[in-house]
Coordinates of C-alpha atoms in Angstrom, one line a residue:
Chain Z
X522 CA 20.5 96.1 23.0
X523 CA 19.9 99.9 22.6
X524 CA 19.4 101.5 19.2
X525 CA 18.4 104.8 17.9
X526 CA 16.9 105.3 14.5
X527 CA 16.6 108.7 13.0
X528 CA 15.0 109.8 9.7
X529 CA 17.8 110.2 6.8
X530 CA 18.7 113.6 5.6
X531 CA 19.4 116.1 4.3
X532 CA 16.2 117.9 5.4
X533 CA 15.9 121.0 3.2
X534 CA 13.7 123.6 4.2
X535 CA 12.7 127.4 3.7
X536 CA 13.3 130.0 6.5
X537 CA 10.3 129.9 9.0
X538 CA 8.9 126.6 7.8
X539 CA 8.0 123.8 10.1
X540 CA 10.4 121.2 11.2
X541 CA 10.0 117.6 12.1
X542 CA 12.9 115.1 12.7
X543 CA 11.7 111.7 13.4
X544 CA 13.6 109.9 16.1
X545 CA 12.5 106.3 17.3
X546 CA 14.3 103.9 19.8
X547 CA 14.7 100.6 21.4
X548 CA 15.8 100.3 24.9
X549 CA 15.4 98.1 27.8
X550 CA 14.1 99.9 31.0
X551 CA 13.4 103.6 31.2
X552 CA 16.1 105.8 29.2
X553 CA 16.7 109.3 28.9
X554 CA 16.5 110.8 25.7
X555 CA 18.6 113.8 24.3
X556 CA 18.8 115.8 21.2
X557 CA 22.3 117.2 20.5
X558 CA 22.9 119.7 18.0
X559 CA 26.5 119.8 15.9
X560 CA 27.0 123.0 14.1
X561 CA 29.6 123.0 11.1
X562 CA 33.0 122.4 12.2
X563 CA 32.2 122.2 15.9
X564 CA 31.4 119.3 18.6
X565 CA 27.9 118.2 19.8
X566 CA 26.0 120.6 22.3
X567 CA 23.1 119.0 24.3
X568 CA 20.0 120.8 22.7
X569 CA 17.2 119.3 24.9
X570 CA 16.5 116.1 26.9
X571 CA 13.4 114.4 28.5
X572 CA 14.1 111.6 31.4
X573 CA 10.9 110.0 31.6
X574 CA 7.8 109.4 29.6
X575 CA 5.5 112.2 28.6
X576 CA 8.3 114.7 29.7
X577 CA 8.8 117.5 26.9
X578 CA 12.2 118.9 26.6
X579 CA 12.4 122.4 25.0
X580 CA 15.0 124.7 24.2
X581 CA 15.8 127.6 21.8
X582 CA 12.2 127.0 20.2
X583 CA 13.0 123.3 19.6
X584 CA 10.3 120.5 21.2
X585 CA 10.6 117.0 21.7
X586 CA 8.3 114.7 23.8
X587 CA 9.1 111.3 25.5
X588 CA 6.4 109.0 24.0
X589 CA 6.6 105.5 25.6
X590 CA 3.9 104.1 23.7
X591 CA 5.3 104.7 20.4
X592 CA 9.1 104.9 21.4
X593 CA 9.6 108.2 20.2
X594 CA 11.0 111.3 20.5
X595 CA 10.5 113.4 17.3
X596 CA 12.1 116.9 17.5
X597 CA 10.1 119.7 16.4
X598 CA 10.6 123.5 15.6
X599 CA 7.6 125.8 14.6
X600 CA 9.7 128.3 12.3
X601 CA 13.3 127.4 11.6
X602 CA 15.9 130.0 10.8
X603 CA 19.0 129.9 8.7
X604 CA 21.0 129.6 11.9
X605 CA 19.4 126.5 12.7
X606 CA 21.4 124.7 9.7
X607 CA 23.5 122.0 11.7
X608 CA 23.4 118.2 12.2
X609 CA 20.9 116.9 14.8
X610 CA 21.4 113.9 16.6
X611 CA 18.9 111.7 18.8
X612 CA 20.4 109.6 21.7
X613 CA 19.4 107.7 24.7
X614 CA 21.3 106.8 27.6
X615 CA 20.2 104.0 30.0
X616 CA 20.2 104.3 33.6
X617 CA 23.4 103.2 35.2
X618 CA 25.4 103.5 31.7
X619 CA 27.2 106.9 31.1
X620 CA 27.5 106.0 27.4
X621 CA 24.7 107.2 25.2
X622 CA 23.4 105.5 21.9
X623 CA 23.5 107.7 19.1
X624 CA 21.2 107.8 16.1
X625 CA 23.2 108.5 13.0
X626 CA 22.4 112.1 12.5
X627 CA 19.9 114.3 10.4
X628 CA 21.5 117.4 8.4
X629 CA 19.1 120.3 8.3
X630 CA 19.6 123.0 5.7
X631 CA 17.7 126.0 5.9
X632 CA 17.5 128.4 3.1
X633 CA 16.7 132.0 3.3
Chain P
X1087 CA 27.1 124.6 32.5
X1088 CA 29.8 122.0 32.1
X1089 CA 32.3 123.0 29.9
X1090 CA 35.0 120.5 28.1
X1091 CA 37.6 122.0 26.1
X1092 CA 39.7 120.4 23.7
X1093 CA 43.5 121.3 22.5
X1094 CA 44.2 121.5 19.8
X1095 CA 41.3 122.5 17.5
X1096 CA 42.9 121.4 14.5
X1097 CA 46.4 119.9 13.5
X1098 CA 48.2 119.0 10.5
X1099 CA 51.0 116.2 10.9
X1100 CA 53.1 114.4 8.6
X1101 CA 52.8 110.6 8.2
X1102 CA 54.7 108.6 10.8
X1103 CA 54.3 111.1 13.5
X1104 CA 52.5 111.0 16.7
X1105 CA 50.0 113.5 17.8
X1106 CA 48.5 114.4 21.0
X1107 CA 45.0 115.7 21.7
X1108 CA 44.0 116.8 25.4
X1109 CA 40.7 117.0 26.6
X1110 CA 40.0 118.9 29.8
X1111 CA 36.8 119.3 32.1
X1112 CA 37.1 122.9 33.0
X1113 CA 34.5 123.2 35.8
X1114 CA 33.6 119.8 37.0
X1115 CA 35.5 116.4 37.7
X1116 CA 35.2 113.8 35.1
X1117 CA 36.0 110.2 36.2
X1118 CA 35.1 109.2 32.9
X1119 CA 35.5 110.6 29.5
X1120 CA 34.9 109.3 26.1
X1121 CA 36.7 109.6 22.8
X1122 CA 34.9 109.5 19.8
X1123 CA 35.7 109.7 16.2
X1124 CA 33.7 111.3 13.4
X1125 CA 33.7 110.8 9.8
X1126 CA 32.4 113.4 7.2
X1127 CA 28.7 113.3 7.4
X1128 CA 28.7 110.3 9.3
X1129 CA 27.8 109.8 13.0
X1130 CA 29.9 109.6 16.0
X1131 CA 32.2 106.3 16.6
X1132 CA 32.8 105.5 20.0
X1133 CA 36.5 104.7 20.4
X1134 CA 37.2 104.1 24.0
X1135 CA 36.1 104.9 27.2
X1136 CA 38.7 106.7 29.6
X1137 CA 38.8 106.1 33.4
X1138 CA 41.0 108.1 35.7
X1139 CA 43.7 106.0 37.1
X1140 CA 43.2 103.1 35.2
X1141 CA 43.5 101.8 31.6
X1142 CA 41.2 102.8 29.0
X1143 CA 38.4 100.6 27.6
X1144 CA 38.7 100.5 23.9
X1145 CA 35.7 99.6 21.7
X1146 CA 35.9 96.6 19.2
X1147 CA 38.1 97.2 16.3
X1148 CA 39.9 100.3 17.8
X1149 CA 43.8 99.9 18.0
X1150 CA 44.9 100.2 21.5
X1151 CA 48.4 100.6 20.7
X1152 CA 47.7 103.2 17.9
X1153 CA 45.4 105.3 19.9
X1154 CA 46.8 105.7 23.5
X1155 CA 44.6 107.1 26.1
X1156 CA 45.7 108.7 29.4
X1157 CA 43.5 110.0 31.9
X1158 CA 46.0 111.2 34.3
X1159 CA 43.5 113.4 36.6
X1160 CA 39.8 114.1 37.0
X1161 CA 40.0 117.0 34.6
X1162 CA 42.3 115.8 31.9
X1163 CA 42.4 112.9 29.5
X1164 CA 44.7 112.7 26.5
X1165 CA 44.4 110.8 23.2
X1166 CA 47.7 110.1 21.4
X1167 CA 47.8 109.0 17.8
X1168 CA 50.7 107.3 17.2
X1169 CA 52.7 106.9 13.8
X1170 CA 49.9 108.5 12.1
X1171 CA 48.6 107.7 8.8
X1172 CA 46.5 109.6 6.1
X1173 CA 43.6 107.3 7.1
X1174 CA 43.6 108.3 10.8
X1175 CA 42.7 112.0 9.5
X1176 CA 39.4 112.6 10.8
X1177 CA 37.4 114.7 13.7
X1178 CA 38.1 113.6 17.1
X1179 CA 35.7 114.5 19.7
X1180 CA 35.9 113.9 23.4
X1181 CA 33.0 114.0 26.2
X1182 CA 32.5 113.8 29.7
X1183 CA 29.8 112.7 31.8
X1184 CA 28.8 113.8 35.6
X1185 CA 28.2 111.0 38.0
X1186 CA 24.4 111.5 37.8
X1187 CA 24.3 112.3 34.4
X1188 CA 22.2 109.2 32.9
X1189 CA 23.9 109.4 29.7
X1190 CA 24.0 113.0 29.4
X1191 CA 27.4 114.1 27.7
X1192 CA 29.3 117.4 27.6
X1193 CA 31.1 117.6 24.6
X1194 CA 34.6 119.3 23.4
X1195 CA 34.7 121.3 20.6
X1196 CA 36.5 118.6 18.7
X1197 CA 40.1 118.2 16.9
X1198 CA 40.4 118.1 13.2
X1199 CA 43.4 116.0 12.6
X1200 CA 44.9 116.2 9.1
X1201 CA 47.9 113.6 8.1
X1202 CA 49.6 114.4 5.0

């Protein structure tokens, strides 16, 4: 079956530091890959997505590249801000299914 | 973009009472909606898939008689927690996917339920 593995958090960084949150997946076929962000007390928001191999999703300075050869979709940002503090979920969606498979989430804490 | 709303955003109720949570897709029609439960510092747990005009499909271990789901229209799904107990206190999140979404979900802001 499908599964998503994320690095465990919390990840604690100083403002303007470089961020990487690792995500690897197992899936049959050719899934779409997503990163969702959850700010404190809120629901999830789609941050970025990629629908095929070598696609790069980007939004708000965050990027992730769909790497089929390593089955990875690592999230990166060159310079984090305090306002980026949130929980980040990696997810995949298989073709024909509405139901995404979520990773456990990685908490990011950015200090001024 | 697609917007999903939830109401209420938070609710406190007494043990033994029932609570209804509404999930609405505001600018698109959602034939399928999903209900999740999230415990503190944990990932989302899919509770059930709600299909317009038919019975919901519950995940294993979720009590269908306790968590009643109704999807009466293409824009509204409701989750009723019946005879709530303190262990039902949690953050409940709904989501909806468009027909061509291939797994992309639009999430509501969540409802914080506290049972005293």
